[in-house]
CSV table of C-alpha atoms in Angstrom, one decimal:
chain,number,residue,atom,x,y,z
A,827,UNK,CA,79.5,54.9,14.1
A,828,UNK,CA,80.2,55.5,17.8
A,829,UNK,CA,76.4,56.2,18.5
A,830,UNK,CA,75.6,52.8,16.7
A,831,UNK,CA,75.8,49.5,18.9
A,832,UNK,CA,78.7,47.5,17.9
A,833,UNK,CA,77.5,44.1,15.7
A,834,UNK,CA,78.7,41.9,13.1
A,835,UNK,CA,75.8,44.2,11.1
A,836,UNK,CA,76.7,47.3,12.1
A,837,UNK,CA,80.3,46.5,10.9
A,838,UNK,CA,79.1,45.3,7.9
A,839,UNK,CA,77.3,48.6,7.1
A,840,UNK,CA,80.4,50.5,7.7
A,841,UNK,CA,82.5,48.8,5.9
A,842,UNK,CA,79.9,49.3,2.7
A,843,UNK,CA,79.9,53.4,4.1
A,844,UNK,CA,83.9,53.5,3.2
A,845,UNK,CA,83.2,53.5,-0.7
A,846,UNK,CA,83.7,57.4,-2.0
A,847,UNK,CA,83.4,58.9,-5.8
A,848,UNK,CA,86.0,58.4,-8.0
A,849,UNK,CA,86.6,62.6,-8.1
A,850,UNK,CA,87.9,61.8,-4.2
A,851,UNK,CA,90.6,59.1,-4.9
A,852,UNK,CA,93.1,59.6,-2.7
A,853,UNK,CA,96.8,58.1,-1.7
A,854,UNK,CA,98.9,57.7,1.5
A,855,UNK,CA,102.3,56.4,1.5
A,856,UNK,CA,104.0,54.5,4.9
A,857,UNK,CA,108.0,54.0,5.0
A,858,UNK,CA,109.9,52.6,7.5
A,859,UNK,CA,113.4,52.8,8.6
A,860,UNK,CA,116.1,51.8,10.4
A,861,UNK,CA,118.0,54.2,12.4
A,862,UNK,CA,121.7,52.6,13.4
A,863,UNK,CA,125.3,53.5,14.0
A,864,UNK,CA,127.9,53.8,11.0
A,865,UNK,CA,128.9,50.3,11.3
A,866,UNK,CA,125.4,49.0,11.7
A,867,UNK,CA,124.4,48.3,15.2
A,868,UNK,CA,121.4,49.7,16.7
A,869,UNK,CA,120.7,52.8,18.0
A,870,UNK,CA,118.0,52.6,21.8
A,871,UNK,CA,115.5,54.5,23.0
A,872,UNK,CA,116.5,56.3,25.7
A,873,UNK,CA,120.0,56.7,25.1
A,874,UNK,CA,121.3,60.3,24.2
A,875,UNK,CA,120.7,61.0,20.6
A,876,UNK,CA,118.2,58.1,20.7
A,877,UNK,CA,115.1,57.0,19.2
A,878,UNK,CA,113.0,59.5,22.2
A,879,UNK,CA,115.5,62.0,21.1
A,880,UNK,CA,114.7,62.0,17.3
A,881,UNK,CA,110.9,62.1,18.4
A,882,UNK,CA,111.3,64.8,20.8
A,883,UNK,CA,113.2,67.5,17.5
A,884,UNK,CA,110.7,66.3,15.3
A,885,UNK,CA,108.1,67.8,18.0
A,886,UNK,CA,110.4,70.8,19.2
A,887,UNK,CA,112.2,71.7,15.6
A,888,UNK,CA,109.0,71.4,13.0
A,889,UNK,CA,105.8,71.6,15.7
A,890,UNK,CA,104.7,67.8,15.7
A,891,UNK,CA,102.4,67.2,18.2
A,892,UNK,CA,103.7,64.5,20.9
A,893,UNK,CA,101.9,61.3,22.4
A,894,UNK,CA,102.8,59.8,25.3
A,895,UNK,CA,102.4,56.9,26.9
A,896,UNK,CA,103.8,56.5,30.3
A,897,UNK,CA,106.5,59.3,30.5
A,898,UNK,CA,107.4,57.6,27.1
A,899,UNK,CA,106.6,59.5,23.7
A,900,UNK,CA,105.7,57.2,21.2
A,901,UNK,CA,104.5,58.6,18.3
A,902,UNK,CA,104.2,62.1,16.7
A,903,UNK,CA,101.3,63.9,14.6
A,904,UNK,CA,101.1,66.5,12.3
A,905,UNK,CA,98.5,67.8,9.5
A,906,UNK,CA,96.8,64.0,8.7
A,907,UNK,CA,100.4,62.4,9.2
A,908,UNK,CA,101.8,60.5,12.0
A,909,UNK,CA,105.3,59.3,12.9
A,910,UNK,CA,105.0,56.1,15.1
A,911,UNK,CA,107.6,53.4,16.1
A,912,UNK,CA,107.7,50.1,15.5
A,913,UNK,CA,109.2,47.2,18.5
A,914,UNK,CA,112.8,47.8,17.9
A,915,UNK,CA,112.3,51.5,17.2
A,916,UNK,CA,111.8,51.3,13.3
A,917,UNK,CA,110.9,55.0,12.6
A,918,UNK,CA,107.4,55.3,10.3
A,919,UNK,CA,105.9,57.7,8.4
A,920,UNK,CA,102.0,57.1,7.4
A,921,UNK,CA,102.1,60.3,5.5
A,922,UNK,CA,98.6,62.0,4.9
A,923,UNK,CA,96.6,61.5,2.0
A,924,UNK,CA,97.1,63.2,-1.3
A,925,UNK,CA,95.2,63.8,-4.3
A,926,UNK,CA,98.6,64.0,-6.3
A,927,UNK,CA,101.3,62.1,-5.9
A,928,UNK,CA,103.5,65.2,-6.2
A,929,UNK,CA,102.3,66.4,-2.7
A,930,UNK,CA,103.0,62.6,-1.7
A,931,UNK,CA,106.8,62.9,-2.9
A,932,UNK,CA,107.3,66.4,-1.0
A,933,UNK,CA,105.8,64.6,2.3
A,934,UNK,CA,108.5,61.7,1.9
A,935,UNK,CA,111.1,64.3,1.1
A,936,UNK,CA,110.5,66.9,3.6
A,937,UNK,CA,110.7,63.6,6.2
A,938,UNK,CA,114.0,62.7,4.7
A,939,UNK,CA,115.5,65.9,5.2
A,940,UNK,CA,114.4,66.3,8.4
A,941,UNK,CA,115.1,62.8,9.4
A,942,UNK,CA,118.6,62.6,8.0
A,943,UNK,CA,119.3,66.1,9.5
A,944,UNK,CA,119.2,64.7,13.3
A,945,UNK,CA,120.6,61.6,12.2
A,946,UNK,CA,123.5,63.1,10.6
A,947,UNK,CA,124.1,65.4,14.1
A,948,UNK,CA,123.5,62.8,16.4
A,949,UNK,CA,126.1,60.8,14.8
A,950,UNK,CA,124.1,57.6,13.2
A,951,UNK,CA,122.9,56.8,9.4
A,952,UNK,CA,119.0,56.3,8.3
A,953,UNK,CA,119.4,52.8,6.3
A,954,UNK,CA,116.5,51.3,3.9
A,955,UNK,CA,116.4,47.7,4.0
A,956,UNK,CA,114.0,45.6,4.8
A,957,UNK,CA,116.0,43.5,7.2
A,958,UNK,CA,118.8,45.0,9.5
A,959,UNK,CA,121.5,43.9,8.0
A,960,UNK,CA,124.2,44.0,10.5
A,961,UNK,CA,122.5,43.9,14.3
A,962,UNK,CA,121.6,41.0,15.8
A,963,UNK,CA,117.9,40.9,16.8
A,964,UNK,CA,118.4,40.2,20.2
A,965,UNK,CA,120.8,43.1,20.2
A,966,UNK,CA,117.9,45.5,19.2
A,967,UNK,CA,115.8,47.2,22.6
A,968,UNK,CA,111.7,46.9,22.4
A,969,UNK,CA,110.1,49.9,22.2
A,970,UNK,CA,108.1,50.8,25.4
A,971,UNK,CA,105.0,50.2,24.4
A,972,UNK,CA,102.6,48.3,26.1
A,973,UNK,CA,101.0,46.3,23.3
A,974,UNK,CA,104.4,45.2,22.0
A,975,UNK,CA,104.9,43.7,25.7
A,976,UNK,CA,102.2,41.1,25.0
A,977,UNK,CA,102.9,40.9,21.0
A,978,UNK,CA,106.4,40.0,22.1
A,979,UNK,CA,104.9,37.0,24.1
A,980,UNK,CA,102.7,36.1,22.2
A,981,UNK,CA,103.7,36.3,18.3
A,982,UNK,CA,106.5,33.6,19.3
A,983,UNK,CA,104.4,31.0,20.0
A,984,UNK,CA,102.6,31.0,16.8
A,985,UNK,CA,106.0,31.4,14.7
A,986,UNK,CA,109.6,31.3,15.4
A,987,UNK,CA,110.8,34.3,13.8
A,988,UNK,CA,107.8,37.0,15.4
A,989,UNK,CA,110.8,38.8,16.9
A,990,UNK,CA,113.3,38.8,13.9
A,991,UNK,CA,110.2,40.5,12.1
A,992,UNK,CA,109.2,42.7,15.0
A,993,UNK,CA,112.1,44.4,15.9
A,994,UNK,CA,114.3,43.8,12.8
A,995,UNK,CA,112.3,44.4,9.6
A,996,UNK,CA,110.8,47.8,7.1
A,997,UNK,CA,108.9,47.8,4.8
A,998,UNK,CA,107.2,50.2,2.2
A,999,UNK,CA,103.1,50.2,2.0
A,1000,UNK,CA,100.4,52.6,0.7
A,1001,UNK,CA,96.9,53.2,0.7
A,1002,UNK,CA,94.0,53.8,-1.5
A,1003,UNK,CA,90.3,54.6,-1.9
A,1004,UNK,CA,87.5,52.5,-3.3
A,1005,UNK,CA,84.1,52.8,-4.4
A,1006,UNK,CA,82.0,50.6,-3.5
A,1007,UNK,CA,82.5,46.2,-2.3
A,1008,UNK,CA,82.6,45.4,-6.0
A,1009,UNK,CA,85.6,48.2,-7.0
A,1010,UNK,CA,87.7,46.9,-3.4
A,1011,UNK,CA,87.3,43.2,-4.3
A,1012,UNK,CA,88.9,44.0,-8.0
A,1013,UNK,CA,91.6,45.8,-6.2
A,1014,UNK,CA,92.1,43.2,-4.0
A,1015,UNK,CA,92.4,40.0,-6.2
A,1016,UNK,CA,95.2,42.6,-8.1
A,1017,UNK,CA,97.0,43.3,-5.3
A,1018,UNK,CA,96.9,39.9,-3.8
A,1019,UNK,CA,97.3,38.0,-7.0
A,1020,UNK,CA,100.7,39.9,-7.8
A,1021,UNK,CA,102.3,40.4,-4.9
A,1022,UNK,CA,105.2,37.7,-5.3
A,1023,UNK,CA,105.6,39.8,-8.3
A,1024,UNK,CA,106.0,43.0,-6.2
A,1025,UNK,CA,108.0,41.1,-3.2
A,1026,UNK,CA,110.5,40.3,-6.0
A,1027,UNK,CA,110.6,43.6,-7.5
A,1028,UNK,CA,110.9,45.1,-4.3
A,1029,UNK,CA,113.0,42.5,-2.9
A,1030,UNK,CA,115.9,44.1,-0.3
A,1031,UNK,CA,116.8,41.8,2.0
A,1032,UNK,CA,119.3,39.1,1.5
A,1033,UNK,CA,121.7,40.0,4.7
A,1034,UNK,CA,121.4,39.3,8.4
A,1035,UNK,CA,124.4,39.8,10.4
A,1036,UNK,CA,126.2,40.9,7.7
A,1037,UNK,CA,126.0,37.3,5.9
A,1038,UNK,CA,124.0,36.6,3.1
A,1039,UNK,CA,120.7,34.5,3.9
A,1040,UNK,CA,120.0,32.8,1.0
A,1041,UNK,CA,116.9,35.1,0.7
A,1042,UNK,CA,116.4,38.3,-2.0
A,1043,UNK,CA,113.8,39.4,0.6
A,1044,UNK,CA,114.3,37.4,3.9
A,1045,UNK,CA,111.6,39.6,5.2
A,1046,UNK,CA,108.8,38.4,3.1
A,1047,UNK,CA,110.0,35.3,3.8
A,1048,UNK,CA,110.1,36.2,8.0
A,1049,UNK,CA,106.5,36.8,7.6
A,1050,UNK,CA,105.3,33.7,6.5
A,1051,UNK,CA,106.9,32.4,10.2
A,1052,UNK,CA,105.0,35.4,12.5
A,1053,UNK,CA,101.7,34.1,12.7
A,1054,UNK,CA,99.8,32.1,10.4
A,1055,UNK,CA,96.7,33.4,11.8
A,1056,UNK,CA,97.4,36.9,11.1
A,1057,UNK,CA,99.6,37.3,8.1
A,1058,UNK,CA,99.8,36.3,4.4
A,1059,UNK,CA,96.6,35.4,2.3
A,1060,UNK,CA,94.0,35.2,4.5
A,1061,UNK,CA,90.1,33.8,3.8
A,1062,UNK,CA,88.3,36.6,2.7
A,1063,UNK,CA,92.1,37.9,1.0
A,1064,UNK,CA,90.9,36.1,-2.4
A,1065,UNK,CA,89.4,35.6,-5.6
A,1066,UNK,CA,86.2,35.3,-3.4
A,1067,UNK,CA,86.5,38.7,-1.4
A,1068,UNK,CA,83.5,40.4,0.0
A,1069,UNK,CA,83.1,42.9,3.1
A,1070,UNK,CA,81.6,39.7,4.6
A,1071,UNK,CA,83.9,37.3,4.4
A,1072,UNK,CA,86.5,39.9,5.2
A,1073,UNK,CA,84.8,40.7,8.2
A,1074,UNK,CA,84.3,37.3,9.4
A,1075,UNK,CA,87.6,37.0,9.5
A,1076,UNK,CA,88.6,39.8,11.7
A,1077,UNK,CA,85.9,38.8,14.0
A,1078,UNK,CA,87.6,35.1,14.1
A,1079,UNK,CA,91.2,35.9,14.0
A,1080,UNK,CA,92.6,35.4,17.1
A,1081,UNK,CA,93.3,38.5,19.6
A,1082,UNK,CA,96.4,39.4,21.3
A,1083,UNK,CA,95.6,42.4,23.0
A,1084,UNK,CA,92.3,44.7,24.7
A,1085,UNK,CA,92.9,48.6,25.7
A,1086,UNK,CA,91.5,49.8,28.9
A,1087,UNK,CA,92.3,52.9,30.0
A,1088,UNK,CA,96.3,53.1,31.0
A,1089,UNK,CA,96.2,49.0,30.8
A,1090,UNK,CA,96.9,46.9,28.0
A,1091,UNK,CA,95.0,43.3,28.6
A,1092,UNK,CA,96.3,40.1,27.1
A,1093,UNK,CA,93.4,38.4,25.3
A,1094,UNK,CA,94.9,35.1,25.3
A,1095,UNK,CA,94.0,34.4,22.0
A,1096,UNK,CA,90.0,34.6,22.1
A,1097,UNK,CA,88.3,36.1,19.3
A,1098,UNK,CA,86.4,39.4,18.6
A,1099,UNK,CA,83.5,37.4,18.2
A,1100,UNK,CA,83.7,36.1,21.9
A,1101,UNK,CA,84.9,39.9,23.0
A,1102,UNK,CA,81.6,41.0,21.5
A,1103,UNK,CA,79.6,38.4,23.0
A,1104,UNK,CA,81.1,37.4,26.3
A,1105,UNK,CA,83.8,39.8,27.1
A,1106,UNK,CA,86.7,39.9,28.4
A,1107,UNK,CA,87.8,40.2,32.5
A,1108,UNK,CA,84.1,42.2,32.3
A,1109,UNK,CA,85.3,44.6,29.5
A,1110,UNK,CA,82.7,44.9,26.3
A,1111,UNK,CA,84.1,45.8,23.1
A,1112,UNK,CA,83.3,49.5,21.8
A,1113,UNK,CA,83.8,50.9,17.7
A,1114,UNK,CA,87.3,52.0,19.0
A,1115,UNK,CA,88.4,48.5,20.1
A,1116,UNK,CA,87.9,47.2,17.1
A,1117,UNK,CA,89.5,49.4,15.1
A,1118,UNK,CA,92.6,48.7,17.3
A,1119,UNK,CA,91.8,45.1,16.3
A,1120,UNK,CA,92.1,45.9,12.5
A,1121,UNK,CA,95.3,47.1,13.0
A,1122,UNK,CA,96.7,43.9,14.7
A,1123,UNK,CA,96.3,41.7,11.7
A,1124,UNK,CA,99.0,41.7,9.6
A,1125,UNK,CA,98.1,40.3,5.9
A,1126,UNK,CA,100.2,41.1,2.5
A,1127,UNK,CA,96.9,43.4,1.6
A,1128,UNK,CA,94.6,44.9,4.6
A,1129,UNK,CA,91.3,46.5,4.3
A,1130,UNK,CA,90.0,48.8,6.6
A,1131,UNK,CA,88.8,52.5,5.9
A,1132,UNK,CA,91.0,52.1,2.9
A,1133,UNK,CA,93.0,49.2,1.0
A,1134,UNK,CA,96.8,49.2,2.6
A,1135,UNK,CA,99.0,47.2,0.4
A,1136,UNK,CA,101.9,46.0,1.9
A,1137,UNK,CA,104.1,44.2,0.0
A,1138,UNK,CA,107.6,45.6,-0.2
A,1139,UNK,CA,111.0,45.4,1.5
A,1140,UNK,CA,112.4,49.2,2.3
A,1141,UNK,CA,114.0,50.3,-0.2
A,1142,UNK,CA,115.3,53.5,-1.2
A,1143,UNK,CA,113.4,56.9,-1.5
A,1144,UNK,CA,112.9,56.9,-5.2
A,1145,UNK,CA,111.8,53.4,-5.2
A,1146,UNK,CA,109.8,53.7,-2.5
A,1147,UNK,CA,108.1,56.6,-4.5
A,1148,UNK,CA,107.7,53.9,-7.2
A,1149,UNK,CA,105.8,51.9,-5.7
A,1150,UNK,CA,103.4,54.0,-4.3
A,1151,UNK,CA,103.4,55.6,-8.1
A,1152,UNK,CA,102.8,52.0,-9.6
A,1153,UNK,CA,99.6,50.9,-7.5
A,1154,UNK,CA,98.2,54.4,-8.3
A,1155,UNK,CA,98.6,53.5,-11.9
A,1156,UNK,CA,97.1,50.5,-11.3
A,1157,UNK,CA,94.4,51.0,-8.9
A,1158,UNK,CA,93.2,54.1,-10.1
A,1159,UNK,CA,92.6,53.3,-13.8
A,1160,UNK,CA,89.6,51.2,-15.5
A,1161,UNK,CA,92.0,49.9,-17.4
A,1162,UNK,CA,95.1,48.9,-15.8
A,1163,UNK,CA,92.9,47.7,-13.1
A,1164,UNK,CA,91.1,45.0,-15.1
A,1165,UNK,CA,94.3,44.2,-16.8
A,1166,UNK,CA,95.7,43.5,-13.8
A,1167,UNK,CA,93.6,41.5,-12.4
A,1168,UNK,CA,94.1,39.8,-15.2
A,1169,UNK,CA,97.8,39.0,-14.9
A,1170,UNK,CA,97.1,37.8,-11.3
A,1171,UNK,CA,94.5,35.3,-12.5
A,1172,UNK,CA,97.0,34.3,-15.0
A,1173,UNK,CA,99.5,33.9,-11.6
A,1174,UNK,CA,97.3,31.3,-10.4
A,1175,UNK,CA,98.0,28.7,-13.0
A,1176,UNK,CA,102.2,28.8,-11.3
A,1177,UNK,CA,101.4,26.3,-8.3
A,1178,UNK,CA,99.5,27.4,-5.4
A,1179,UNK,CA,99.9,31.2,-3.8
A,1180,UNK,CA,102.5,30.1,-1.0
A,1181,UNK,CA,104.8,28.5,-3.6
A,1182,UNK,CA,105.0,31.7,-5.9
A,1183,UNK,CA,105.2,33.8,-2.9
A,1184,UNK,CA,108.4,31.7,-1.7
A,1185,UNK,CA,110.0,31.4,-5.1
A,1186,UNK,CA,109.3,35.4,-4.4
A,1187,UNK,CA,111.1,36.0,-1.7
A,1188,UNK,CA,113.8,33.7,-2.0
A,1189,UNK,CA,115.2,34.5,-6.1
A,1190,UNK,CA,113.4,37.7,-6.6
A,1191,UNK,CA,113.2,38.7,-10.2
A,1192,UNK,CA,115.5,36.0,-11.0
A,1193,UNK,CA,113.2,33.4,-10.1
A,1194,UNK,CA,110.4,31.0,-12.3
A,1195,UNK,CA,106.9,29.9,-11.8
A,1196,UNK,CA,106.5,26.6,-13.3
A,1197,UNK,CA,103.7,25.0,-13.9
A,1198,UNK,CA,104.2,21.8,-15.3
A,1199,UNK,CA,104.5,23.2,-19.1
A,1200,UNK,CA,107.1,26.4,-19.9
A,1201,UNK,CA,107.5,27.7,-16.6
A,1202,UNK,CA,107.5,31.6,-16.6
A,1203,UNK,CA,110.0,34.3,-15.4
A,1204,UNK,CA,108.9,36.8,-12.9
A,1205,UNK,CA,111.1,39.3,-14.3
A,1206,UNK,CA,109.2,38.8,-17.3
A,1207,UNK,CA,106.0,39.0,-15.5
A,1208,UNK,CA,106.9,42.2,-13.6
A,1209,UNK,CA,107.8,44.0,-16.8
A,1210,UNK,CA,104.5,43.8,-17.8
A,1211,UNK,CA,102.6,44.2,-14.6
A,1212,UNK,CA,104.9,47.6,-14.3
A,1213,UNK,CA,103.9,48.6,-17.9
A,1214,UNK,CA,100.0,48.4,-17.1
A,1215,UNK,CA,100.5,50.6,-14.3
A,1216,UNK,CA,102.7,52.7,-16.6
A,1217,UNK,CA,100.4,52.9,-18.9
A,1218,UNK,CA,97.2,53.4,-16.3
A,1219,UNK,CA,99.2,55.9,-14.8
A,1220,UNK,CA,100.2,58.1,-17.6
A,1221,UNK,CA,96.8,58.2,-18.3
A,1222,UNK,CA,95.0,59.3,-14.4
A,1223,UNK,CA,98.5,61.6,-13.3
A,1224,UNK,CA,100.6,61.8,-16.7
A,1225,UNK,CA,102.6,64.6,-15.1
A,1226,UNK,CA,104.0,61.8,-12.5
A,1227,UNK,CA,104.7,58.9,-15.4
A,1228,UNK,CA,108.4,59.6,-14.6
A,1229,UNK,CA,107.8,58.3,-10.6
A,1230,UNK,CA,108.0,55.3,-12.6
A,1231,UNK,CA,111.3,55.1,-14.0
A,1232,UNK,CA,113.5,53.6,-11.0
A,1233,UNK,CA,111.5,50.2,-11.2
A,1234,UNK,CA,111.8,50.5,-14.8
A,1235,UNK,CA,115.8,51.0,-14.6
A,1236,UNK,CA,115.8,48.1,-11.9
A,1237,UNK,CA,113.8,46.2,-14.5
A,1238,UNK,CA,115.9,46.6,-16.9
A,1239,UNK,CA,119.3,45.8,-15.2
A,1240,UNK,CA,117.2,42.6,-14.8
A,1241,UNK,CA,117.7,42.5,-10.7
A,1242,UNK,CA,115.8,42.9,-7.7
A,1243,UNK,CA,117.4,45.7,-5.0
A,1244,UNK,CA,118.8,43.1,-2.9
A,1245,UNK,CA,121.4,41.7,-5.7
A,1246,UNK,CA,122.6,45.6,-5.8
A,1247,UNK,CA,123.3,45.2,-2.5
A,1248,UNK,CA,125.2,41.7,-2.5
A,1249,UNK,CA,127.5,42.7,-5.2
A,1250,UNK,CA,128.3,45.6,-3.1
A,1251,UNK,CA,129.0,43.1,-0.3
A,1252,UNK,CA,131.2,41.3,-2.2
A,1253,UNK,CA,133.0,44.1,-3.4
A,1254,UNK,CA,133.7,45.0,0.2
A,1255,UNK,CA,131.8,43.6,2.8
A,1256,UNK,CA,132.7,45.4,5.9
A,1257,UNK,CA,129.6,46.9,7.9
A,1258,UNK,CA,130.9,50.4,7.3
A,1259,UNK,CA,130.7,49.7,3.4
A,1260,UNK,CA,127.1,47.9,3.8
A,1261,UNK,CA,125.6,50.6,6.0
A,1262,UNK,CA,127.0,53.2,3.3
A,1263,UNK,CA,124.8,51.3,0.6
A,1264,UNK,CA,122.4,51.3,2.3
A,1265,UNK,CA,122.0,55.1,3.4
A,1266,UNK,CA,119.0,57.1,3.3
């Protein structure tokens, strides 16, 4: 599109040129995590065996090619995958995209091997949670990376916790194809309409300086305090979704940042629309400012090239497989898709979406949706949402159906991940014993 002039049309149109065949369905998995010392604190950028110094093996030890920025290498790439870094150094995979999942579980694996290697000689443990557990925030150094300077003044004053979820939280996401703007908005009232279901299941974050916070996934709950502009359930992230209202959206949202060259420029709020129409300090937006733009919203499901559902706390490998495994099933098959869209219509009759999302985040799979009559329980709900994507995904990949059983074992102990990991805090809660759980 970079030979096309850049107009709420001419978005439009390429947004309707993302659909592909169903024969070309493919999957891309994203995990972060936390790198730290054995009794939890963080581990810095530039200090030996730091977060440069795990970048720079990846590039010398398995040939990832470096970026820079500055002096400072930021991010790593590699055969469709990347390795970028998060505000306080979170280390993420976006893996490339697969046909089969199988090739999708050898990319995480290969990255955990290789990850845990350096971790594991530089004297530090690879955790997955979705909140560091043990480190202060303000203990945690900011990346050096000149968008997060700006995010990191300007996130705060739209929520009080921006930082806590900048520089402190993981999270699991993954991303999948669509046909056409009918096909994306069914996948996008599923993955919308269930995600308290998934936040619970997925739940794995009820510590923060090695107390409990009265939270089974404090870091859902963190984002609902980042940015109301930015995060959550959006317009255009509903019942009602079309490329249209999705994009008018993104042209409204507010911007934080512009790219120029070496510069990053603070946009102090104004919208796309206004860059495209007036500027800004005499720059005129091209097709590679806005995609920067896409990526600077933050919603529980984003659509760009691709729908990027983001839902999940960290958690641990085979889970994290799981749920990439799960949305397959459900995305991916006529069946399971429509039944699940379904279940999340049938969601919308427990209060409104920011009360299920809450009762989410803080009970997890022990928590009810009421509604005024029998009020429901969203371990009950989750079974079933996890047996139509068991069921959509025996039939598209049968030979990965057993991806599946980790949420079905946490299902049936009848707990979300972060229980596990209070009752191991209560059995012995020293940081030593917490970041041990929590190893990679």
């Amino acid at each position: 599109m970079s030979n096309v002039a850049l107009s709420r049309t001419a978005i439009l149109d390429q947004f309707h040129s993302y659909g592909c065949t169903r024969d070309r369905f493919l999957i891309g998995g994203e995990y972060e995590r936390a790198i730290v010392r054995p009794h939890g604190t963080p581990v810095h950028y530039a200090e030996p065996f730091g977060i440069r110094w795990f970048l720079t093996q990846f590039a010398k030890r398995w040939g990832w090619t470096p970026k820079l920025e500055g002096d400072n290498i930021i991010a790593l790439y590699k055969d469709g995958a990347s390795i970028t870094l998060e505000p306080g150094g979170q280390f993420e995979l976006s893996g490339a995209p697969h046909k089969d999942l199988q090739s999708l579980v050898e990319e995480f694996s290969l990255n955990r091997k290789c990850v845990n290697q350096l971790a594991k000689e530089a004297g530090f443990r690879v955790i997955t949670s979705g909140l560091t557990p043990i480190a202060s925030i303000e203990s945690i150094d900011w990346m050096p990376k000149g968008r997060y300077v700006i995010m990191r003044e300007y996130l705060p004053e739209q929520g009080d916790l921006a930082h806590y979820m900048m520089k402190g939280t993981t999270s699991v996401q993954c991303n999948y194809d669509f046909v056409d703007e009918a096909d994306c908005a069914h996948k996008v009232a599923l993955c919308a309409g269930v995600a308290p279901l998934t936040t619970a299941l997925f739940a794995n974050s009820p510590l923060y300086l090695n107390r409990p916070t009265n939270y089974q996934s404090f870091r859902g709950h963190i984002w609902t305090r980042t940015d109301p502009d930015r995060t959550g359930f959006p317009p255009g992230l509903r019942e009602d979704f079309s490329f249209e209202r999705w994009v008018d959206y993104l042209l409204n949202v507010p911007m934080m940042f512009i790219h120029k060259g070496d510069q990053w420029i603070h946009a102090k709020g104004r919208s796309f629309y206004e860059f495209m129409t007036t500027g800004i300090e005499g720059h005129f937006p091209t097709w590679d400012d806005w995609e920067l733009h896409m990526t600077s919203t933050f919603p529980e499901v984003r659509i760009k090239r691709t729908i990027e559902v983001r839902g999940a706390d960290c958690i641990s490998h085979e889970m994290a497989i799981g749920f990439c495994a799960l949305f397959t099933g459900l995305l991916y098959d006529d069946t399971a898709l429509s039944k699940g869209v379904e279940l999340a219509q049938e969601l919308g009759h427990y209060g409104t979406r920011d009360e299920r999302f809450d009762i989410a985040c803080k009970n997890g799979l022990s928590g009810m949706f009421k509604n005024g009559v029998p009020s429901s329980s969203i371990l009950s709900l989750t079974r079933r949402l996890v047996n139509i994507g068991a069921e959509g995904l025996a039939r598209y990949q049968p030979h990965n159906r057993h991806l599946l059983i980790p949420l079905e074992e946490q299902l049936e102990r009848g707990c979300s991940p972060a229980m596990d990991l209070l009752n191991a805090w209560q059995s012995n809660p020293t940081p030593e014993h917490v970041i041990d759980f929590l190893s990679y």
